[in-house]
XYZ file of C-alpha atoms in Angstrom:
737
model
C 236.307 -0.672 219.758
C 237.206 -3.972 218.861
C 235.489 -5.520 215.661
C 234.873 -8.600 214.049
C 232.811 -6.963 211.333
C 233.007 -4.000 209.398
C 229.789 -2.398 210.905
C 228.145 -3.334 213.809
C 224.328 -4.339 213.993
C 221.514 -2.121 215.897
C 221.175 -4.894 218.673
C 222.979 -4.966 221.293
C 223.527 -6.606 225.015
C 226.066 -5.375 227.869
C 227.202 -7.364 230.498
C 230.543 -8.816 232.406
C 231.683 -12.059 230.979
C 231.515 -14.897 233.627
C 234.010 -17.290 232.043
C 234.878 -18.747 228.521
C 232.842 -21.991 227.997
C 234.996 -22.240 224.505
C 237.584 -20.934 222.379
C 239.359 -22.184 219.524
C 242.581 -21.096 219.758
C 243.199 -20.893 215.853
C 240.221 -19.051 214.438
C 239.417 -17.055 218.140
C 235.510 -18.365 217.491
C 234.591 -17.859 221.453
C 231.646 -19.180 223.469
C 231.008 -17.087 226.492
C 228.941 -16.844 229.452
C 227.573 -13.799 229.930
C 225.951 -11.764 233.268
C 223.714 -9.180 231.878
C 220.303 -7.557 232.165
C 218.412 -10.857 230.554
C 219.986 -12.839 232.688
C 222.765 -15.268 231.777
C 223.206 -15.820 228.230
C 225.271 -17.251 225.915
C 227.627 -15.041 223.320
C 229.431 -16.362 220.124
C 231.605 -14.698 217.695
C 235.132 -14.318 216.716
C 236.437 -12.687 219.691
C 239.851 -14.048 220.741
C 240.317 -10.457 222.610
C 237.454 -11.429 225.538
C 238.453 -12.120 229.388
C 236.814 -13.183 231.657
C 236.121 -10.437 234.521
C 235.753 -7.664 232.035
C 232.679 -5.759 230.967
C 231.674 -5.171 227.104
C 228.934 -3.783 224.614
C 228.349 -6.937 222.462
C 226.512 -5.722 219.271
C 224.672 -8.744 217.039
C 221.927 -10.685 216.951
C 219.764 -13.118 218.974
C 219.634 -16.574 217.686
C 218.239 -19.965 218.359
C 220.408 -22.572 219.088
C 218.942 -26.343 218.211
C 220.734 -27.434 221.426
C 221.837 -24.743 223.417
C 218.829 -22.507 222.738
C 218.617 -18.541 222.589
C 221.975 -16.656 222.534
C 223.515 -13.621 220.921
C 225.683 -13.908 217.895
C 228.154 -10.815 218.360
C 229.725 -9.244 215.302
C 231.538 -6.695 217.360
C 232.355 -5.958 221.140
C 233.431 -2.741 222.727
C 235.108 -2.606 226.333
C 233.595 -0.887 229.098
C 236.407 0.489 231.232
C 235.017 1.797 234.654
C 236.742 4.867 235.992
C 237.082 6.342 239.188
C 233.999 8.489 238.431
C 232.125 5.562 238.179
C 233.230 4.346 241.822
C 231.845 7.608 243.243
C 228.224 6.920 241.524
C 228.351 3.755 243.125
C 228.963 4.392 246.406
C 227.026 7.337 246.680
C 224.030 5.305 245.267
C 224.904 2.393 247.520
C 222.057 3.052 249.602
C 223.802 4.211 252.500
C 223.103 7.907 251.769
C 219.753 8.670 252.352
C 217.504 9.999 249.760
C 220.456 9.531 246.774
C 219.510 7.362 244.059
C 221.725 6.286 241.099
C 220.164 9.431 238.908
C 220.805 11.848 241.561
C 224.156 10.541 242.223
C 225.429 10.541 238.706
C 224.019 14.330 238.483
C 226.274 15.032 241.096
C 229.208 13.816 239.780
C 228.158 15.017 236.300
C 228.372 18.594 238.211
C 231.844 18.165 240.428
C 233.409 15.461 238.931
C 236.255 13.674 240.685
C 235.817 16.750 243.475
C 232.624 15.244 244.258
C 233.097 13.865 247.925
C 235.243 16.650 248.932
C 232.636 19.298 247.946
C 230.467 17.266 249.822
C 232.353 17.349 253.064
C 234.166 20.527 252.513
C 231.650 22.738 250.716
C 228.221 20.964 251.539
C 226.302 24.374 250.977
C 227.699 24.168 247.063
C 225.497 20.712 246.483
C 222.468 23.139 246.059
C 223.984 23.871 242.754
C 222.483 20.450 241.412
C 219.128 20.697 240.324
C 216.700 18.975 242.811
C 219.252 19.395 246.253
C 217.505 21.781 248.405
C 219.533 22.357 252.050
C 217.587 19.469 253.642
C 218.658 17.100 251.312
C 222.253 18.365 251.631
C 222.794 18.428 255.122
C 221.718 14.863 255.369
C 224.069 13.677 252.528
C 226.965 15.550 254.178
C 226.243 13.850 257.516
C 226.140 10.188 256.108
C 228.960 10.767 253.912
C 231.026 11.873 257.051
C 229.840 8.943 258.838
C 230.907 6.741 256.438
C 234.401 7.748 255.269
C 236.343 4.389 255.648
C 232.992 2.695 253.156
C 233.751 5.699 251.085
C 237.558 4.660 250.742
C 236.483 0.871 250.208
C 233.787 1.449 247.531
C 235.626 3.610 245.056
C 238.505 1.494 245.705
C 236.718 -1.504 244.881
C 234.680 0.054 241.935
C 237.956 1.207 240.608
C 238.836 -2.712 240.447
C 235.562 -4.151 238.392
C 233.584 -4.863 241.926
C 230.497 -4.158 242.149
C 228.724 -1.959 245.303
C 226.418 -4.584 246.864
C 229.809 -6.750 247.264
C 231.573 -3.680 248.312
C 228.987 -3.263 251.332
C 229.465 -6.989 251.907
C 233.343 -6.703 252.161
C 232.846 -3.622 254.467
C 230.345 -5.620 256.763
C 233.292 -8.615 257.067
C 236.301 -6.992 257.498
C 235.454 -3.697 258.711
C 238.164 -0.836 259.163
C 241.091 -2.837 257.974
C 238.958 -3.849 254.724
C 241.576 -2.170 252.044
C 245.090 -3.710 254.252
C 243.323 -6.967 254.233
C 242.473 -7.066 250.365
C 245.984 -5.803 249.567
C 247.450 -8.661 251.978
C 245.560 -11.647 250.089
C 242.258 -10.557 248.270
C 241.857 -14.467 247.512
C 240.518 -14.479 251.362
C 237.264 -12.757 249.627
C 236.393 -16.311 248.093
C 236.279 -17.963 251.467
C 234.883 -15.508 253.388
C 232.456 -13.993 250.916
C 229.337 -15.238 249.682
C 229.155 -14.758 246.382
C 232.802 -13.950 245.410
C 234.482 -16.406 242.774
C 237.743 -17.380 241.996
C 237.810 -14.795 238.998
C 236.680 -11.946 240.897
C 239.444 -12.072 243.703
C 242.098 -13.142 240.931
C 241.511 -10.021 238.943
C 241.661 -7.875 241.935
C 245.087 -9.734 242.973
C 246.754 -9.206 239.381
C 245.421 -5.255 239.514
C 247.144 -5.429 242.922
C 250.248 -6.633 241.220
C 250.586 -10.699 242.240
C 252.213 -12.515 239.462
C 250.447 -15.522 237.992
C 252.959 -17.950 238.860
C 252.804 -16.795 242.476
C 252.795 -19.555 245.035
C 249.680 -17.874 247.028
C 247.537 -17.547 243.532
C 247.786 -21.337 242.894
C 247.501 -22.428 246.759
C 244.295 -20.187 246.546
C 243.248 -21.733 243.412
C 243.223 -25.162 245.000
C 241.565 -24.520 247.974
C 238.877 -22.712 245.735
C 238.762 -25.947 243.682
C 238.271 -28.302 246.499
C 235.591 -25.564 247.921
C 233.900 -25.862 244.982
C 233.668 -29.527 244.284
C 232.574 -29.855 247.994
C 229.222 -27.346 247.354
C 228.409 -27.624 243.950
C 229.380 -31.403 243.161
C 228.744 -32.694 246.765
C 232.385 -34.738 246.768
C 233.723 -34.798 250.365
C 237.500 -34.820 248.432
C 239.308 -35.158 244.889
C 241.642 -37.664 243.978
C 245.193 -35.686 243.033
C 245.009 -35.832 239.589
C 241.425 -34.579 239.419
C 242.329 -31.819 241.789
C 245.319 -30.530 239.772
C 243.526 -30.975 236.218
C 240.686 -28.703 237.855
C 243.316 -26.045 239.561
C 245.037 -25.856 235.729
C 241.386 -25.059 234.170
C 241.247 -22.320 236.426
C 244.045 -20.326 236.883
C 245.266 -20.451 232.763
C 243.410 -18.921 230.178
C 243.270 -20.374 226.514
C 246.329 -19.081 224.571
C 248.768 -18.396 227.635
C 252.370 -17.665 226.435
C 253.426 -18.854 230.097
C 250.793 -21.322 231.500
C 251.043 -22.671 234.869
C 252.433 -26.391 234.868
C 251.391 -29.512 236.858
C 254.854 -29.242 239.075
C 253.743 -26.085 240.445
C 250.142 -26.624 241.437
C 251.320 -30.070 242.907
C 254.206 -27.972 244.439
C 251.011 -25.238 245.760
C 249.603 -28.714 247.168
C 252.341 -29.799 249.318
C 252.909 -26.568 250.868
C 249.483 -26.077 251.801
C 249.557 -29.999 253.400
C 252.503 -28.839 255.433
C 252.152 -25.546 256.357
C 248.894 -24.064 256.792
C 246.640 -26.973 257.783
C 244.318 -26.183 254.965
C 243.997 -29.787 253.253
C 244.543 -33.007 254.653
C 246.104 -35.924 251.883
C 245.178 -39.521 252.224
C 245.601 -42.685 249.934
C 246.403 -39.964 247.480
C 242.918 -38.051 247.622
C 243.000 -34.286 249.225
C 240.556 -33.329 251.616
C 239.068 -30.302 253.161
C 240.018 -30.716 256.914
C 236.032 -30.003 257.913
C 234.985 -32.599 255.771
C 237.703 -35.137 256.774
C 236.521 -34.693 260.194
C 233.117 -35.083 259.657
C 233.586 -38.243 257.693
C 235.315 -40.000 259.899
C 233.506 -38.544 262.865
C 230.086 -40.331 261.107
C 232.013 -43.831 260.718
C 233.165 -43.393 264.284
C 229.737 -42.676 265.757
C 227.946 -45.012 263.937
C 230.836 -48.136 265.101
C 230.024 -46.744 268.858
C 226.046 -46.783 268.469
C 226.082 -50.585 266.683
C 228.450 -51.713 269.332
C 226.078 -52.885 271.954
C 222.498 -54.950 271.470
C 219.286 -53.848 273.243
C 217.344 -57.136 273.774
C 213.718 -58.229 274.589
C 212.560 -61.334 275.401
C 210.381 -62.025 272.003
C 207.136 -63.324 273.598
C 207.228 -59.407 275.106
C 208.080 -57.610 271.900
C 205.596 -59.599 270.202
C 202.958 -58.513 272.349
C 204.236 -55.272 271.897
C 203.406 -55.419 268.421
C 200.521 -56.901 268.540
C 199.535 -53.661 271.290
C 200.441 -51.382 268.363
C 198.886 -52.913 265.819
C 195.333 -52.494 267.867
C 195.932 -49.134 268.768
C 196.744 -48.201 265.018
C 193.725 -50.404 263.740
C 195.585 -51.889 261.535
C 198.129 -55.517 260.352
C 201.767 -54.708 259.822
C 203.136 -56.469 256.529
C 206.193 -58.436 257.539
C 208.585 -56.060 256.145
C 207.159 -53.314 258.470
C 207.083 -55.489 261.641
C 210.797 -56.630 260.914
C 212.054 -52.844 260.622
C 209.816 -51.994 264.156
C 211.806 -55.269 266.216
C 215.128 -54.408 264.318
C 214.701 -50.829 265.615
C 214.010 -51.400 268.986
C 217.022 -54.032 269.679
C 219.639 -52.285 267.550
C 221.629 -49.061 268.137
C 221.191 -47.763 264.700
C 218.666 -49.291 261.751
C 217.903 -47.896 258.412
C 214.849 -48.107 256.720
C 214.448 -47.654 252.833
C 211.722 -47.648 250.382
C 209.713 -45.399 247.764
C 206.593 -43.701 248.294
C 203.709 -45.746 249.591
C 205.738 -48.349 251.059
C 204.352 -47.694 254.538
C 207.489 -45.925 256.164
C 205.281 -43.711 258.085
C 203.211 -46.822 259.561
C 206.814 -47.908 260.695
C 207.073 -44.786 262.510
C 203.934 -44.382 264.377
C 204.344 -48.306 265.126
C 207.802 -48.039 266.798
C 206.788 -45.109 268.985
C 203.830 -47.301 270.247
C 205.760 -50.617 270.200
C 209.138 -48.706 272.420
C 206.137 -46.886 274.563
C 205.083 -50.146 275.722
C 208.046 -51.873 276.281
C 209.701 -48.769 278.075
C 207.457 -46.895 279.730
C 208.254 -43.121 279.546
C 210.695 -43.827 276.707
C 211.945 -40.418 275.591
C 211.441 -40.475 271.806
C 212.748 -37.622 269.484
C 211.273 -36.801 265.891
C 213.372 -34.693 263.229
C 213.312 -34.108 259.691
C 216.039 -31.379 257.962
C 213.836 -29.553 256.782
C 210.938 -27.588 258.317
C 208.201 -28.542 255.811
C 209.423 -32.375 256.425
C 209.415 -32.183 260.022
C 205.924 -30.765 259.698
C 204.780 -33.714 257.485
C 206.246 -36.016 260.179
C 204.021 -34.510 263.170
C 200.993 -34.592 260.591
C 201.524 -38.470 259.887
C 202.534 -39.364 263.248
C 200.807 -37.183 265.620
C 203.959 -36.232 267.654
C 205.493 -33.317 267.519
C 208.717 -33.371 265.179
C 211.947 -30.776 264.634
C 214.212 -29.948 262.228
C 217.291 -31.697 262.816
C 218.883 -28.298 263.650
C 216.102 -26.987 266.094
C 216.617 -30.635 268.224
C 220.550 -30.257 268.780
C 219.581 -26.634 270.020
C 221.371 -24.627 267.563
C 222.592 -21.511 268.579
C 225.053 -18.710 267.914
C 228.023 -18.744 270.607
C 230.226 -15.617 270.427
C 229.168 -15.379 266.843
C 230.211 -18.701 265.757
C 227.619 -21.445 264.887
C 227.388 -24.138 267.413
C 224.565 -26.798 269.373
C 223.831 -27.159 272.525
C 223.473 -30.741 272.445
C 226.884 -32.577 271.302
C 229.118 -35.115 272.159
C 230.221 -33.743 275.464
C 226.254 -32.790 276.312
C 224.249 -35.638 274.572
C 220.324 -35.752 274.082
C 218.530 -37.061 276.948
C 216.757 -39.636 274.548
C 216.083 -43.344 274.232
C 215.050 -43.253 270.524
C 215.660 -40.591 267.435
C 214.019 -40.849 264.151
C 214.941 -39.042 261.070
C 213.036 -38.674 258.219
C 214.129 -37.928 254.849
C 217.635 -38.637 255.444
C 218.898 -38.948 252.284
C 218.969 -34.811 252.479
C 221.259 -35.186 255.520
C 224.955 -34.193 254.291
C 227.820 -35.137 256.116
C 228.463 -32.512 258.164
C 224.716 -32.139 259.852
C 225.306 -35.901 260.105
C 228.268 -36.187 262.287
C 226.439 -33.140 264.779
C 223.464 -35.504 265.143
C 225.346 -38.750 265.450
C 227.834 -37.414 268.224
C 225.087 -36.078 270.210
C 222.859 -39.356 270.590
C 224.073 -41.286 273.652
C 225.446 -44.535 273.648
C 222.295 -46.186 275.059
C 219.850 -44.501 272.430
C 218.824 -45.730 268.882
C 218.874 -43.857 265.996
C 216.476 -44.916 263.081
C 217.373 -43.028 259.574
C 214.058 -43.182 257.177
C 214.866 -42.385 253.942
C 214.615 -42.899 250.278
C 218.012 -44.196 248.620
C 216.608 -43.709 245.033
C 215.922 -40.260 245.837
C 218.680 -37.354 244.898
C 222.014 -37.219 247.236
C 221.589 -34.625 249.439
C 222.520 -31.070 248.573
C 225.391 -30.644 251.094
C 228.586 -32.633 250.642
C 228.807 -36.557 250.680
C 226.456 -39.452 249.781
C 225.759 -40.375 253.704
C 222.476 -42.812 253.352
C 223.761 -44.571 250.379
C 227.127 -44.770 252.016
C 225.903 -46.746 255.098
C 223.654 -49.081 252.852
C 226.424 -49.484 250.626
C 228.639 -50.692 253.704
C 226.683 -53.646 254.545
C 227.793 -52.764 258.162
C 224.406 -51.113 259.405
C 220.993 -53.487 259.679
C 218.902 -52.443 256.949
C 215.172 -53.326 256.061
C 214.421 -52.140 252.245
C 210.456 -51.535 251.846
C 209.442 -53.087 248.616
C 205.527 -53.484 249.025
C 203.351 -50.816 247.785
C 200.743 -50.429 249.716
C 196.808 -50.938 248.359
C 195.854 -47.702 249.006
C 198.828 -46.217 247.641
C 198.339 -48.136 244.556
C 195.268 -46.148 243.876
C 197.660 -42.870 243.268
C 199.023 -42.960 239.731
C 201.711 -40.278 241.351
C 202.789 -43.441 243.416
C 202.826 -45.935 240.865
C 204.353 -43.634 238.483
C 207.506 -43.225 240.732
C 207.878 -46.557 241.177
C 207.306 -47.420 236.990
C 210.178 -44.115 236.537
C 212.375 -46.001 239.251
C 212.015 -49.613 237.511
C 212.845 -47.630 234.171
C 209.040 -48.203 233.185
C 207.270 -45.906 230.934
C 204.517 -43.871 232.522
C 200.787 -45.114 233.096
C 198.183 -42.587 232.174
C 194.620 -42.308 232.739
C 192.057 -39.477 233.263
C 190.798 -38.638 235.823
C 193.817 -38.860 238.286
C 196.301 -37.437 240.468
C 198.899 -37.313 237.587
C 198.974 -36.020 234.076
C 201.293 -35.644 231.254
C 201.123 -32.505 229.210
C 203.134 -33.066 225.867
C 204.964 -30.381 224.681
C 207.612 -30.009 222.196
C 208.728 -26.271 221.829
C 210.274 -24.746 224.645
C 208.307 -21.560 224.726
C 205.051 -23.596 224.586
C 206.160 -25.646 227.648
C 206.972 -22.186 229.633
C 203.665 -20.775 228.620
C 201.670 -23.342 229.589
C 203.882 -24.092 232.967
C 203.146 -20.165 233.965
C 199.062 -20.529 233.159
C 198.965 -24.030 235.267
C 200.837 -22.714 237.805
C 198.927 -19.561 238.116
C 195.639 -21.809 238.198
C 197.223 -24.281 240.503
C 198.204 -21.484 242.870
C 194.524 -20.593 243.233
C 193.133 -23.552 243.869
C 195.574 -25.010 246.192
C 197.150 -22.095 248.024
C 200.581 -20.334 246.973
C 202.825 -22.216 249.652
C 201.352 -25.178 248.428
C 202.077 -25.538 244.644
C 205.433 -25.795 244.017
C 207.054 -25.271 239.686
C 210.154 -27.595 239.527
C 212.650 -27.368 236.771
C 216.020 -29.399 236.531
C 218.053 -26.312 235.830
C 218.349 -22.731 236.514
C 219.722 -21.711 232.628
C 217.463 -21.397 229.492
C 213.919 -20.274 228.957
C 212.210 -23.164 230.827
C 214.860 -22.998 233.424
C 214.074 -21.428 236.849
C 215.231 -18.148 236.479
C 213.040 -17.171 233.252
C 210.176 -19.056 234.718
C 210.619 -17.322 237.979
C 210.179 -13.931 236.682
C 207.268 -14.990 234.308
C 205.429 -16.251 237.278
C 206.061 -13.127 239.253
C 204.499 -11.176 236.729
C 201.329 -13.791 236.648
C 200.900 -14.630 240.097
C 202.347 -11.373 241.966
C 202.369 -8.748 239.433
C 202.947 -4.962 240.111
C 200.686 -2.799 241.522
C 200.330 1.352 243.077
C 200.325 -0.172 246.535
C 202.501 -2.943 246.103
C 206.144 -2.402 246.942
C 209.472 -3.519 244.518
C 213.130 -3.370 244.919
C 215.103 -3.383 241.926
C 218.020 -6.313 241.894
C 219.735 -7.344 238.965
C 217.426 -7.366 235.815
C 214.582 -7.732 237.986
C 213.121 -7.041 241.491
C 211.457 -7.918 244.776
C 208.004 -7.458 245.409
C 206.083 -7.443 248.713
C 203.867 -10.643 248.670
C 206.945 -12.671 246.405
C 207.376 -16.663 247.413
C 211.264 -16.386 247.870
C 213.927 -18.862 248.714
C 217.071 -18.883 251.325
C 219.921 -19.989 248.699
C 222.776 -20.619 251.480
C 223.033 -21.192 254.997
C 222.933 -17.829 257.248
C 223.579 -19.258 260.730
C 223.384 -15.734 261.873
C 219.760 -15.399 261.219
C 218.822 -19.026 261.733
C 217.981 -19.728 257.993
C 219.116 -22.584 255.688
C 219.995 -23.140 252.179
C 216.201 -24.222 250.689
C 213.843 -22.806 253.488
C 210.916 -20.421 251.677
C 209.219 -17.366 252.518
C 207.229 -14.785 251.736
C 208.432 -11.151 251.648
C 206.413 -9.008 253.834
C 207.653 -5.291 253.847
C 210.451 -3.852 252.275
C 211.927 -0.575 253.681
C 213.878 2.160 252.468
C 217.189 3.893 254.886
C 215.811 6.857 253.136
C 212.381 7.080 254.757
C 213.013 4.911 257.903
C 216.378 6.275 260.370
C 215.873 2.986 262.283
C 217.614 1.404 259.192
C 221.103 1.480 258.022
C 220.771 0.307 254.706
C 217.558 -1.036 252.355
C 216.066 -3.901 254.085
C 213.642 -6.903 252.857
C 211.579 -8.633 255.728
C 210.910 -12.111 254.702
C 208.497 -14.390 256.779
C 209.982 -17.705 257.227
C 206.716 -19.953 258.731
C 206.269 -16.886 261.401
C 210.064 -16.007 261.965
C 210.324 -12.619 260.653
C 213.937 -12.462 258.854
C 215.542 -8.829 257.563
C 217.783 -9.033 254.281
C 220.133 -5.658 253.836
C 220.358 -4.461 250.165
C 223.309 -6.179 250.492
C 222.406 -9.568 251.952
C 220.005 -10.289 248.779
C 222.291 -12.227 246.856
C 221.124 -14.852 249.435
C 217.924 -14.540 247.912
C 215.641 -15.664 244.714
C 212.420 -15.799 243.935
C 210.846 -19.307 244.707
C 207.526 -19.654 242.528
C 209.884 -22.226 240.355
C 212.933 -23.736 241.967
C 215.244 -26.585 241.076
C 214.482 -30.506 242.032
C 217.472 -30.387 244.047
C 216.276 -27.425 246.066
C 212.825 -29.201 246.459
C 214.251 -32.472 248.782
C 212.700 -33.205 251.868
C 209.400 -30.918 251.227
C 205.971 -32.031 249.566
C 203.466 -29.616 248.163
C 199.933 -29.888 247.216
C 200.833 -29.692 243.748
C 203.630 -29.904 241.876
C 204.438 -28.843 238.201
C 207.207 -30.711 236.744
C 209.066 -29.188 233.938
C 211.146 -31.437 231.526
C 212.653 -29.623 228.397
C 215.240 -30.963 225.682
C 217.213 -27.811 226.604
C 217.543 -29.481 230.199
C 219.312 -32.842 228.104
C 222.369 -33.812 230.441
C 220.492 -33.117 233.859
C 217.940 -35.496 232.691
C 218.181 -38.471 234.927
C 215.745 -41.226 236.754
C 216.579 -40.499 239.850
C 215.894 -36.581 239.041
C 212.385 -37.293 237.576
C 211.763 -39.520 240.267
C 212.433 -37.391 243.077
C 210.493 -34.433 241.160
C 207.255 -36.672 240.783
C 207.714 -37.948 244.469
C 207.637 -33.850 245.961
C 203.598 -33.713 245.083
C 200.892 -34.893 247.524
C 197.644 -34.375 245.619
C 198.655 -33.428 241.766
C 201.799 -33.673 239.716
C 201.246 -32.011 236.233
C 204.411 -33.227 234.090
C 204.874 -30.580 231.362
C 207.380 -31.587 228.480
C 208.803 -33.176 225.869
C 207.866 -37.012 224.698
C 212.206 -37.248 224.119
C 212.853 -35.527 227.544
C 210.872 -37.727 229.885
C 211.563 -40.726 227.934
C 215.427 -39.818 228.102
C 214.823 -38.913 231.576
C 213.624 -42.468 232.187
C 216.035 -44.401 230.409
C 219.375 -42.473 232.031
C 219.774 -44.188 235.177
C 223.422 -42.950 235.497
C 224.245 -42.020 238.873
C 226.705 -38.870 239.338
C 228.888 -40.907 241.949
C 230.505 -37.931 244.672
C 233.756 -38.566 245.773
C 233.101 -40.195 249.677
C 234.830 -42.826 251.577
C 232.092 -43.437 254.221
C 231.402 -46.977 253.085
C 234.710 -48.156 253.531
C 235.469 -46.532 256.776
C 232.329 -48.037 257.944
C 233.709 -51.894 256.934
C 236.857 -51.364 258.178
C 235.801 -49.838 260.845
C 232.682 -52.737 262.239
C 235.672 -55.703 261.278
């Protein structure tokens, strides 16, 4: 045991160190992020020997930091070292062996030790020596072990190197029989091939297998990982070389390293990558992943193509069609709305942007009427990034809308994602209208635009003041900023929308003004300062609103995952309140929580094989255990995504999370009858105007803002927009000159 004090406290917390947040080299005082039963927590103390990736038992006490919230002040620690026996227990209890859970697996290993697997295959009758195992179960265990010899070797090998059982199953599923050989040849391939594997996990394995810390292969893998993280987490299309080198050095060097990696070594690795592998592209001192470079250049090229030809219509004929559309809809278009319609009919690309209540949906309905009048039989397609947004577009226009993926005919061709409609097989359309375009990332925008024929038209409808897309790029903002694409900005709030405080406050937030409150209304601000009080109030309100509006129509939104007012903690509390355990309700343990039949869940990654995309929400309808059902090889959770029933096996469960609460980013493009928005000073650095604006505009009928006056004031005042590294605006400016 490594002690920082003479006697450890009675309180303990055990888990794996994910990363070192801060370390004072002189004093050894350390702040670390720890993955444990309580979720991800901060551990602090004089812990100079702490290593990322290692598991420890910490002795100390819980304290409340005024800025960072609850954290564990450690007085002493003890490293937990995995053994071969742990690997065997992990394999036996992985779910692949019917009837064997962790307790029974531990009893087997306690009885037979390192000889357990040999006993199972060569002397199966001896299994009956272990209490709880009869002849029938012994036969079942032996049969399963013999069928899974390759997985056995891999799981024992990986568990010995600190890799979890569920991750080992994913690795086997991806690499098959050659998994161990692949990992020995290039352990860093895990970071690209296996969802959920970070650089530190692969790096720990690589160094245990003998790869030098200064090895070229290690530095090349680190550079690629930094670029992928910049795209996936930061939304960047590229990184400037200086920033890329800096972030790579932070990744590969630990505080106090005797021989840290130097800048020149990373620069050499970059050059090697560009020269030999084709994994990166350099342009003007910036470094790109090739797929993002091709996508951004492709978006610019396709927009230029669609902008080349105008589609002139006689002025009197167009005016007549507009008047007929007004009569059909029973309205009078505002001048800005009529301008948008006229422009969309005559130009290849049009952008329509504006906040809530400014008449974007009316324009879409009017445009459909006008084009149908001008071109009888015109082929019109309506689309949106998500199923919820597409359904809302259908409801508002009376015309069927689909997701962009469905419009393009998404499919799996030989196991690889592909689109039926593309540059070589374009859509047979005269007009494509895409709503919620601020959500569309650069890759999806490229797939869409290349599938639109030159004779067609595309209208992008969105709110440029919302948060940018979850995926890389800032496509809508960049298109507008280029000033090369015809754009109509809607600013007038229509009378009906003015009666809604949701709409009024959304615009006031966007203008940096304080909230307007009155009772009764569709917008309330419940003022609380203490994070625990905020969390309790949110859970109580959400449970009541779920009974009123229905679970699918109510959403709790928080800026972050962490802290007591964050998504992780709120989801656990909401699950217990809204969908508590009961005798007849199945549940499945995962981490320090569980999934339960009836739970509201969200996909957190694109899974092209399943046809499910990041942010899709569904309900758990069944939990199927392998030991009870011979038709499944692995424990499986069945999720209903709006009528599409999708199975997730045990090793895929990190692709799902509870969705009673979600981050504001994840809720983009979706609207809910009721939104409970959480704003606490715990999320201080995330409190920005566009985040609060986006959260408030997710609510259709009722918004309940719960939180601190200071947090709300900070969010409204902070108009800082985190800029993304993109080049689309410049490419468009150059391409249209």
